[in-house]
Coordinates of C-alpha atoms and ligand atoms in Angstrom, one line a residue:
X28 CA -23.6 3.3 -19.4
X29 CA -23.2 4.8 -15.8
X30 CA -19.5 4.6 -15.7
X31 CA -19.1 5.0 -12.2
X32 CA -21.4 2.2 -10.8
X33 CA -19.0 -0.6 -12.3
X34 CA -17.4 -2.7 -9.7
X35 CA -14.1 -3.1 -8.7
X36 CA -14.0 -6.6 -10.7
X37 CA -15.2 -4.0 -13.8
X38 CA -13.2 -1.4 -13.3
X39 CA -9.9 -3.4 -12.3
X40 CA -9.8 -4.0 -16.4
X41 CA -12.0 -1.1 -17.6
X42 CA -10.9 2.0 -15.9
X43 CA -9.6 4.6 -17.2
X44 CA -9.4 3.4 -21.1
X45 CA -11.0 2.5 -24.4
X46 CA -8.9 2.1 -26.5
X47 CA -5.9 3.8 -28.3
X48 CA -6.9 7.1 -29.6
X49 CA -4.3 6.9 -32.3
X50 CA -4.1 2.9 -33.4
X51 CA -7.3 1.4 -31.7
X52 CA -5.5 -0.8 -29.7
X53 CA -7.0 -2.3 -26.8
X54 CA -4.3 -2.9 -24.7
X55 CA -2.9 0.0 -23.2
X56 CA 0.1 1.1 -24.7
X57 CA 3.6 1.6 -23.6
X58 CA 4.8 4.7 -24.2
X59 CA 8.4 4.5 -23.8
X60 CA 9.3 7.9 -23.7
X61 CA 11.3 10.7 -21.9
X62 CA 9.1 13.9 -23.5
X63 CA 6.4 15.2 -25.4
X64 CA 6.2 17.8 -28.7
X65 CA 4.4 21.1 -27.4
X66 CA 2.4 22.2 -29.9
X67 CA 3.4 25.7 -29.8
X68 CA 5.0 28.1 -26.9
X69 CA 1.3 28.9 -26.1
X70 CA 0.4 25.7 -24.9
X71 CA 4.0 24.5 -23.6
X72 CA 3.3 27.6 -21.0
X73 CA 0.1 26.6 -20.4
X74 CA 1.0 22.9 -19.6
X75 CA 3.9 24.4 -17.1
X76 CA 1.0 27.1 -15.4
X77 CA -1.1 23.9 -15.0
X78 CA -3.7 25.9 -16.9
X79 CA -4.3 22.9 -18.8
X80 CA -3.0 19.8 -18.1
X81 CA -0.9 17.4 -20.5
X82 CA 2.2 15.6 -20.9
X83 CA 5.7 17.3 -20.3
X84 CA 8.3 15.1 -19.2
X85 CA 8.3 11.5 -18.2
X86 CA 9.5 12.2 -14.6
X87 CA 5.9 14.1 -13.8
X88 CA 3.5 12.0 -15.9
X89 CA 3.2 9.5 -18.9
X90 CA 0.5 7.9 -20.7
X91 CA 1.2 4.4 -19.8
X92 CA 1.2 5.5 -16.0
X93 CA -1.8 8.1 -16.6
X94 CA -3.9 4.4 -17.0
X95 CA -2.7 2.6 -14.5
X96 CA -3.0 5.4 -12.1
X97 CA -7.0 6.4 -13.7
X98 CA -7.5 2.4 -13.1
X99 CA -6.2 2.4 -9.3
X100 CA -8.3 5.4 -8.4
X101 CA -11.8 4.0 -10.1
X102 CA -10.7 0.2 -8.2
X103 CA -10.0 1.9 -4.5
X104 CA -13.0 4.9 -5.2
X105 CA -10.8 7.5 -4.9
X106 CA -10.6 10.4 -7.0
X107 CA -7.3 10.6 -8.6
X108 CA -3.9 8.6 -7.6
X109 CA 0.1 8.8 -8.9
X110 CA 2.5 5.9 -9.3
X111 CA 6.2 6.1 -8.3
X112 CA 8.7 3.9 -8.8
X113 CA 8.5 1.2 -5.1
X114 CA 6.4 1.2 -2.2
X115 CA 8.8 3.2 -0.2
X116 CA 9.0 6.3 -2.2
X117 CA 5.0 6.4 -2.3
X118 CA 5.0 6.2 1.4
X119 CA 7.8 9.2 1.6
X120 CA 6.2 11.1 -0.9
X121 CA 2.6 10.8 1.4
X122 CA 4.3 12.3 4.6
X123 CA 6.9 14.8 2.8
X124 CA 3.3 16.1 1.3
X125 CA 2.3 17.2 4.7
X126 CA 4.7 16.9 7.2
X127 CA 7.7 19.7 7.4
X128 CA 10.7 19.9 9.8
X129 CA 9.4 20.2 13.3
X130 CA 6.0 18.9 12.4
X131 CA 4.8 15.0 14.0
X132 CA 3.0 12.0 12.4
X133 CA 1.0 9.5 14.7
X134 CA 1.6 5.7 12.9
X135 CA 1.1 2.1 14.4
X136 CA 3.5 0.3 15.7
X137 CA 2.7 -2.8 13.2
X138 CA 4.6 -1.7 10.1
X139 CA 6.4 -3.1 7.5
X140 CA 10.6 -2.7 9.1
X141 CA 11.1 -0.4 5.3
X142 CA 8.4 2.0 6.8
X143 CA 9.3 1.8 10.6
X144 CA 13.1 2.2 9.7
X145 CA 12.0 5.3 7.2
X146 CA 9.7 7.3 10.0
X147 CA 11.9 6.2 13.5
X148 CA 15.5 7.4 11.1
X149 CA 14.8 9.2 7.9
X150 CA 12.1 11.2 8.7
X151 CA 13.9 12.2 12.1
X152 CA 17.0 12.9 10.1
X153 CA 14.7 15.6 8.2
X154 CA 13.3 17.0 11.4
X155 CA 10.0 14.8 11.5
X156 CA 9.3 12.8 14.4
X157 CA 7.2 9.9 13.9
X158 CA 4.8 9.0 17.3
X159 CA 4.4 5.4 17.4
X160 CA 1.7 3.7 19.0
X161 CA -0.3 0.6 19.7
X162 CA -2.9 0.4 17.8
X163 CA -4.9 -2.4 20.0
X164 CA -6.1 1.5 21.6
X165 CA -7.7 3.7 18.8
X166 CA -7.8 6.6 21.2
X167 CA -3.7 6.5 21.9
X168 CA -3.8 8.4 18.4
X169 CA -5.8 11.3 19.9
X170 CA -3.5 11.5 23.0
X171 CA -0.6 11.3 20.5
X172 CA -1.9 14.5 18.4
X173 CA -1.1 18.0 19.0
X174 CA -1.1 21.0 16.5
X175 CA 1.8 19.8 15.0
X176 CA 0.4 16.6 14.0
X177 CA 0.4 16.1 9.7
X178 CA -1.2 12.9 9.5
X179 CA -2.1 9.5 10.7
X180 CA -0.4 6.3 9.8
X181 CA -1.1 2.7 9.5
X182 CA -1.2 -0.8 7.5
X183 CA -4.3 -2.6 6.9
X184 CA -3.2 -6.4 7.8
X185 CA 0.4 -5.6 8.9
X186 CA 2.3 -8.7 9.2
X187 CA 3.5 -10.8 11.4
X188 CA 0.8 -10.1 13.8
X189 CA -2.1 -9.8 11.1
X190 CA -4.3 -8.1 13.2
X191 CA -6.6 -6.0 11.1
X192 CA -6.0 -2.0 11.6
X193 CA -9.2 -0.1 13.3
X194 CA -9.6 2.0 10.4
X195 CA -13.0 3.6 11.0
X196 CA -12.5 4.0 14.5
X197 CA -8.8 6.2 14.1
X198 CA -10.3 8.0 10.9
X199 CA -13.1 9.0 13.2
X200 CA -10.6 10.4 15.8
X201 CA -8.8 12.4 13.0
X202 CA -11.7 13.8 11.4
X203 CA -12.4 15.3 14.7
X204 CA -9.3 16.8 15.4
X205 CA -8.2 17.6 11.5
X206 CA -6.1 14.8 10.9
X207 CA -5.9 12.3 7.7
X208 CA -5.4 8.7 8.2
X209 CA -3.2 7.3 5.6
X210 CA -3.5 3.3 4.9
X211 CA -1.2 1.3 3.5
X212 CA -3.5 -1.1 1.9
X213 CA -0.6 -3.4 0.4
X214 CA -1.6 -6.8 1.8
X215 CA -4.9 -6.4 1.5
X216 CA -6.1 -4.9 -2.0
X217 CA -9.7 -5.5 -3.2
X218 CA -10.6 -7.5 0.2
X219 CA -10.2 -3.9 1.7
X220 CA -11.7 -0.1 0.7
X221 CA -10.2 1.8 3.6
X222 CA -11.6 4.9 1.7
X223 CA -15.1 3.7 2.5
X224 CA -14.3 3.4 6.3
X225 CA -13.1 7.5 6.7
X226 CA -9.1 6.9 5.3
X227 CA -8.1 10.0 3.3
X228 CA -5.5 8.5 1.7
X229 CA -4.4 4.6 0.6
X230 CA -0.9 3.7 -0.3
X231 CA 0.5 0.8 -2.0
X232 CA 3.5 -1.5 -2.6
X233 CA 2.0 -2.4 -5.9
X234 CA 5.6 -5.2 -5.9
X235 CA 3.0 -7.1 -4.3
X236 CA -0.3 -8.2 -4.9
X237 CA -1.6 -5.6 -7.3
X238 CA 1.6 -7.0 -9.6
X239 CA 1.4 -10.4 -8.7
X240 CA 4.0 -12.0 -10.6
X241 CA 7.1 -11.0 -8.7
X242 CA 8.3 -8.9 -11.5
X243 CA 8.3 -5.3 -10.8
X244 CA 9.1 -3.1 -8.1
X245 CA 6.4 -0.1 -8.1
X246 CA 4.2 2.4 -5.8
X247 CA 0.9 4.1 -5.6
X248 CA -0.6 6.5 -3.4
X249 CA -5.2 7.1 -4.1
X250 CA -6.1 10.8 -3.0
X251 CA -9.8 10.1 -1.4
X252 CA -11.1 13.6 -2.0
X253 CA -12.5 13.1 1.0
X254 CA -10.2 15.3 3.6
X255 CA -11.3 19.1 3.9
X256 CA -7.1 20.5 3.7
X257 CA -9.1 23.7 3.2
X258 CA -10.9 23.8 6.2
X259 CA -8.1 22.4 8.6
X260 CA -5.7 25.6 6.5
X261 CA -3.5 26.1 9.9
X262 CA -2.3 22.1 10.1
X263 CA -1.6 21.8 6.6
X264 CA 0.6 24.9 5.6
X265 CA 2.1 23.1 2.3
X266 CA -1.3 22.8 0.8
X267 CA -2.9 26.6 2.4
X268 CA 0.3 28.8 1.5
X269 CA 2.0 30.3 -1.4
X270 CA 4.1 27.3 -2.9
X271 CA 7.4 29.5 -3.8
X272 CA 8.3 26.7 -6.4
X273 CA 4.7 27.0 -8.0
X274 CA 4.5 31.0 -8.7
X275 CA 3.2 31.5 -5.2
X276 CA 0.4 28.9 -5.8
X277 CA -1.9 27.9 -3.0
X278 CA -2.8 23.8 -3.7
X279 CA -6.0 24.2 -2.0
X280 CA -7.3 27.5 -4.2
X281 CA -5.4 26.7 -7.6
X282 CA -6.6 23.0 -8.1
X283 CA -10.1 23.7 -7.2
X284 CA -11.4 23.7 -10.5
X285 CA -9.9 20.3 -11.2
X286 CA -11.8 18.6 -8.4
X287 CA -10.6 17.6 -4.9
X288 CA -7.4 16.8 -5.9
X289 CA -4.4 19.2 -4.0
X290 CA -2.9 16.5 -2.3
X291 CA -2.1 14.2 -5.1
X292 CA -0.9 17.0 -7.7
X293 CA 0.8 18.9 -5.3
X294 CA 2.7 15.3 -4.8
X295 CA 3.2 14.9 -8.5
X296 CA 4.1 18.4 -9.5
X297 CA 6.6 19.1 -6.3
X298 CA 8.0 15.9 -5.1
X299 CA 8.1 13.7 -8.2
X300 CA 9.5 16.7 -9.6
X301 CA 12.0 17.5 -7.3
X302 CA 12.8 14.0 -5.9
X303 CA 12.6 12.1 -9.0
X304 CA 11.2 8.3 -7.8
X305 CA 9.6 7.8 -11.5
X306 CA 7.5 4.7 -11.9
X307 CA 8.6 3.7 -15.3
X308 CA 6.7 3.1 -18.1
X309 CA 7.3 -0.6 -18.6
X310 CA 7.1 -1.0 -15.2
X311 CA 3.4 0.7 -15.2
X312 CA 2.3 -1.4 -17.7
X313 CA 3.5 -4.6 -16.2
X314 CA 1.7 -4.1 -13.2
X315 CA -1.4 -2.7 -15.0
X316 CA -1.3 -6.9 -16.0
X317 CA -1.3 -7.8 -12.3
X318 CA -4.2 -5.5 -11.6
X319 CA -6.3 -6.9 -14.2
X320 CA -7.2 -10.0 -12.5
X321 CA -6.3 -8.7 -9.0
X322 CA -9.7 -9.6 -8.0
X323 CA -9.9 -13.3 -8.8
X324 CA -6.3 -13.5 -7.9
X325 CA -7.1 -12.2 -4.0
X326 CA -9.9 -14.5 -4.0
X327 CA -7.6 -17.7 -4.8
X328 CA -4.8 -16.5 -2.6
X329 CA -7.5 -15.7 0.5
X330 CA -9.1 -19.5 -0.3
X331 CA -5.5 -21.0 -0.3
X332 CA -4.3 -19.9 3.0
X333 CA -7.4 -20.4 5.0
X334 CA -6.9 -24.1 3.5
X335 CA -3.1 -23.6 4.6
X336 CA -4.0 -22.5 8.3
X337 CA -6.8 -24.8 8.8
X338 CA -4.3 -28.1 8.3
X339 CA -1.4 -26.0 10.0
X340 CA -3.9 -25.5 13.1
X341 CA -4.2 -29.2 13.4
X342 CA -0.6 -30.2 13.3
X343 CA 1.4 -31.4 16.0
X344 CA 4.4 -29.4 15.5
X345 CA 2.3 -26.0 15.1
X346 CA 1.5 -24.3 18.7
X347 CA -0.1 -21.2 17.0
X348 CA -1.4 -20.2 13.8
X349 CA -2.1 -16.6 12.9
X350 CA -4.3 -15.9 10.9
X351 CA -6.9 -13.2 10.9
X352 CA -10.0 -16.2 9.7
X353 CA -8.9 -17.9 12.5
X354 CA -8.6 -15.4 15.3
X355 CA -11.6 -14.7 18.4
X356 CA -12.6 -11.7 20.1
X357 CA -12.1 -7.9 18.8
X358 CA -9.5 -9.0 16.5
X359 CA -11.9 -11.1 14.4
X360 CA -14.5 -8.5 14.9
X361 CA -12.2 -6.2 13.0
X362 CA -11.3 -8.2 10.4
X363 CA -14.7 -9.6 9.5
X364 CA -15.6 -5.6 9.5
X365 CA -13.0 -4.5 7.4
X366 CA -12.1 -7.6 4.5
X367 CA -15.0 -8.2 2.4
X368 CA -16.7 -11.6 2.0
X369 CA -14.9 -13.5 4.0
X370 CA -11.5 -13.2 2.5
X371 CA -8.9 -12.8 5.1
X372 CA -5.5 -12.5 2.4
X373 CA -2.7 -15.0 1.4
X374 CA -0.9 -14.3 4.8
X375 CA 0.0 -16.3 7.5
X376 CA 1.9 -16.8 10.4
X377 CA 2.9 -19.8 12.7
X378 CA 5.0 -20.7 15.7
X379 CA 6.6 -24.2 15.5
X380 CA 7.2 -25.8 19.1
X381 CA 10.8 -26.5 18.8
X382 CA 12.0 -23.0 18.1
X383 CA 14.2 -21.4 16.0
X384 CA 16.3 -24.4 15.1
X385 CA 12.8 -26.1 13.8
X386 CA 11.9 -23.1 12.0
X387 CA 15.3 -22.5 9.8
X388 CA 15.0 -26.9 9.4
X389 CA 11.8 -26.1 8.1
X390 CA 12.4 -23.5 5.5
X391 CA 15.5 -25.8 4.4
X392 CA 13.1 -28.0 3.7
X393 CA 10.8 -26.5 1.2
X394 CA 10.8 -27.5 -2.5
X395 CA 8.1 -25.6 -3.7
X396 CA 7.4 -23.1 -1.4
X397 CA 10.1 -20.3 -2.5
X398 CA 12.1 -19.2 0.4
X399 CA 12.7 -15.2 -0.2
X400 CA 12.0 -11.6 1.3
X401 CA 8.8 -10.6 -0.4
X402 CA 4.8 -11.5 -0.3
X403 CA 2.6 -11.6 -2.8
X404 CA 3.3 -13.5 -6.0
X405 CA 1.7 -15.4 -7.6
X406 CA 4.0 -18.8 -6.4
X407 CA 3.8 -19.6 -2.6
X408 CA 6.4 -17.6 -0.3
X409 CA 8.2 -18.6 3.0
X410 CA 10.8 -16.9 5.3
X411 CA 11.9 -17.2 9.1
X412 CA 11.8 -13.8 10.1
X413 CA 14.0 -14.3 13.6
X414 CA 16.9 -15.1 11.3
X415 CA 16.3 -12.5 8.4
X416 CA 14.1 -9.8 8.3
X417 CA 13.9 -9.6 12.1
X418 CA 17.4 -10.4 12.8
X419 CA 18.4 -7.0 13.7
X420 CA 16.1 -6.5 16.7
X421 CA 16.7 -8.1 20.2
X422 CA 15.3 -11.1 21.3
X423 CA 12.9 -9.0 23.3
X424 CA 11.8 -6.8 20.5
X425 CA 11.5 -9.6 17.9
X426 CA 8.9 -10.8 20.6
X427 CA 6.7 -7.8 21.0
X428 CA 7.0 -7.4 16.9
X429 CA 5.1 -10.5 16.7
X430 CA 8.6 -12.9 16.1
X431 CA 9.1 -15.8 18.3
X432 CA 12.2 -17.9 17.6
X433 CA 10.2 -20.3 16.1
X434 CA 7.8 -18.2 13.7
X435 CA 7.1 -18.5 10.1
X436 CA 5.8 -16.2 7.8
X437 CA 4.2 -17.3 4.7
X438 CA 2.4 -15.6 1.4
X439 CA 0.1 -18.2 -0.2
X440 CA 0.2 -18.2 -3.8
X441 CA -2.2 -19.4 -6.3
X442 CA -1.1 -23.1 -7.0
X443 CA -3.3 -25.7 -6.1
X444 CA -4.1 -26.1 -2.6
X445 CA -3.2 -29.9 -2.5
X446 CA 0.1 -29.3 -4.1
X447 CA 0.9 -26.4 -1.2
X448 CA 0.0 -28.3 1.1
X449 CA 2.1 -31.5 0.9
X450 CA 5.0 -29.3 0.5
X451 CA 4.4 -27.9 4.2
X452 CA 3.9 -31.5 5.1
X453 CA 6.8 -33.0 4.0
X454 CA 8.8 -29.6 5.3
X455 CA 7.2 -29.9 8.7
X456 CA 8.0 -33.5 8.8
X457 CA 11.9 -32.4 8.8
X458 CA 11.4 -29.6 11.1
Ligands
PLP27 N1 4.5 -1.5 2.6 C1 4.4 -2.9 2.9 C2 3.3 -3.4 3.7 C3 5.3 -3.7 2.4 O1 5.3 -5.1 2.6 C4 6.4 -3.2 1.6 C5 7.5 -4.1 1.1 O2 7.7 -5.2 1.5 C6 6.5 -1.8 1.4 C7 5.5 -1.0 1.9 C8 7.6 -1.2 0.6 O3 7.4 -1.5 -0.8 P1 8.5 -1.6 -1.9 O4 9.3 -2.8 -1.6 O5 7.7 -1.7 -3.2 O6 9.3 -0.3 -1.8

């Protein structure tokens, strides 16, 4: 059997295993521990050259991960990918693996506030500024670049304004110039392949929907293979020059023989290393559950909130609902170009007429719905971002984020429609 023309829905509880080599077991596995017996000094120096590559040390790779991560490379078609321990420290680890003190990254505005607050603080702290801009323009990433600029930066279907990223059209604009787009595909796994629209590089929160049970915090970042680092060897000097930590190793030269895949070990062997943010092994093979029936789970969460919108839309005390099935113009031509089949994801947005006082009576209200800081699981989600996550920014700024006073944010599980929806009704009733 052809291995590689399974689909997602295949390889989502196929890739990357067969069984145990040692018991048979079909499950994968959890190998719960720190380190591994060499065999001899001969191949423990091997393993450390990266000659030949094997298990050391639990910080850098595990067997339990080494699935999970085989499995999320086959789902997204990318060539190889590496799990850390959240979301944040994937999204870290894909800019420290470029980006240097004094170098730039071009990223949309819409972000997640963990990401915004880590490239406008963090990253400046270390010397990297972070160039934000709208992404309604495509081309305000080229007038952003110079020969300084690492990467590109973006989210999929970044909430609260759901608008669908114009990943072709930016990945375009940095092939051109010698720039990767990185997409953070977290709200929108399986419904999305930003690979196959020109991204080099797809990051996830895997907390979210490739967990799906709101049990485990986790990150992954899928290397394309796509991205010539080679041939752009002046923008990318941590991949094109003797790594001092590495015996002088140039990325680009040393890992050719193990495919296109310098950008994702040089992550794994220099920053896990170094920084530590180790997925664990539990933790890999929890969310290995999730991704299993990730498919049919983004199917039933996309089904239930375009049933959610469509009675929100009609309610009296809804002005908007925002949601990306519902939504004219370029931004539905985006989304219907970029999320497969008709699947538009479990989130939603909507403004309630009587403000923020209506939106906080709202949540109060919920008895199903749970009201917490997270999308994604499996159960239905709610929050009131103008009084939470949002409550730091100025009126003003809560605005041009997408926040009105009287806007609520919720992450459709996978209970029955019916049962969802008489739970807004009844909350809306008090609101
Ligand atoms: N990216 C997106 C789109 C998110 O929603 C989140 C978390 O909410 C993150 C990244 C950060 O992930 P984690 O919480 O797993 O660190």
């Amino acid at each position: 059997m052809d291995k590689s023309k399974l689909h997602p829905d295949t390889l989502a509880l196929h890739g990357g295993w067969r069984a145990d080599p040692a018991t048979g077991a079909v499950a994968v596995p959890i190998y719960q521990t720190t380190s591994y017996q060499f065999k001899d000094t001969e191949h423990a120096a091997n393993l450390f050259a990266l000659k030949e590559l094997g298990n050391i040390y639990t910080r850098i790779m595990n067997p339990t991960q080494d699935v999970f991560e085989q499995r999320l490379a086959a789902v997204e078609g990318g060539v190889a990918a590496l799990t850390v321990a959240s979301g944040q420290a994937a999204s870290t680890y894909c800019i420290l693996n470029l980006a240097s003190a004094g170098d730039n990254i071009v990223t949309s505005t819409n972000l997640y506030g963990g990401t915004w607050n880590l490239f406008a603080n963090t990253l400046k702290q270390l010397g990297i500024e972070a160039r934000f801009v709208d992404p309604a323009d495509p081309e305000a990433f080229a007038r952003a670049t110079d020969d300084k600029t690492r990467c590109y930066y973006a989210e999929t279907l970044p909430n609260p304004k759901l608008e669908v990223f114009p990943i072709k059209e930016v990945a375009d604009i940095g092939r051109k110039l010698g720039v990767p787009l990185i997409v953070d595909n977290t709200a929108a796994p399986m419904i999305c392949r930003p690979l196959e629209s020109g991204a080099a590089v797809v990051m996830y929160s895997t907390t979210k929907y490739v967990g799906g049970h709101g049990t485990t915090i986790g990150g992954a970042v899928i290397d394309g293979g796509n991205f010539d680092w080679e041939g752009n060897a002046a923008r990318f000097p941590l991949l094109n020059t003797p790594d001092p930590s590495y015996h002088g190793a140039i990325w680009t030269q040393a890992v050719k023989p193990l495919g296109p895949i310098a950008f994702i070990l040089r992550m794994r062997v220099t920053l896990l290393r170094d920084t530590g943010a180790a997925a664990s092994p539990f933790n890999a093979f929890q969310l290995m559950q999730g991704l299993e029936t990730l498919p049919l789970r983004m199917r039933r969460h996309s089904e239930n909130a375009a049933a959610v919108a469509q009675a929100l839309s009609k309610h009296p005390k809804v002005t908007k609902v925002i949601y990306p099935g519902l939504m004219t113009g370029e931004a539905r031509r985006r989304a219907d170009a970029y999320l497969n089949d008709g699947l538009y994801g479990g989130l939603l947005g909507f403004e309630l007429k009587d403000g923020a006082g209506a939106g906080q009576r709202f949540i109060n209200a919920l008895e199903l719905l749970y009201h917490v800081a997270n999308i994604g699981d499996a159960r239905s989600l709610a929050i009131h971002p103008a009084s939470t996550t949002h409550s730091q920014l100025s009126e003003k700024d809560q605005v041009a984020s997408g926040v009105t006073p009287g806007y609520v944010r919720l992450s459709i599980g996978l209970e029955h429609p019916d049962d969802i929806l008489a739970d807004i009704t009844q909350a809306l009733e008090k609101a």
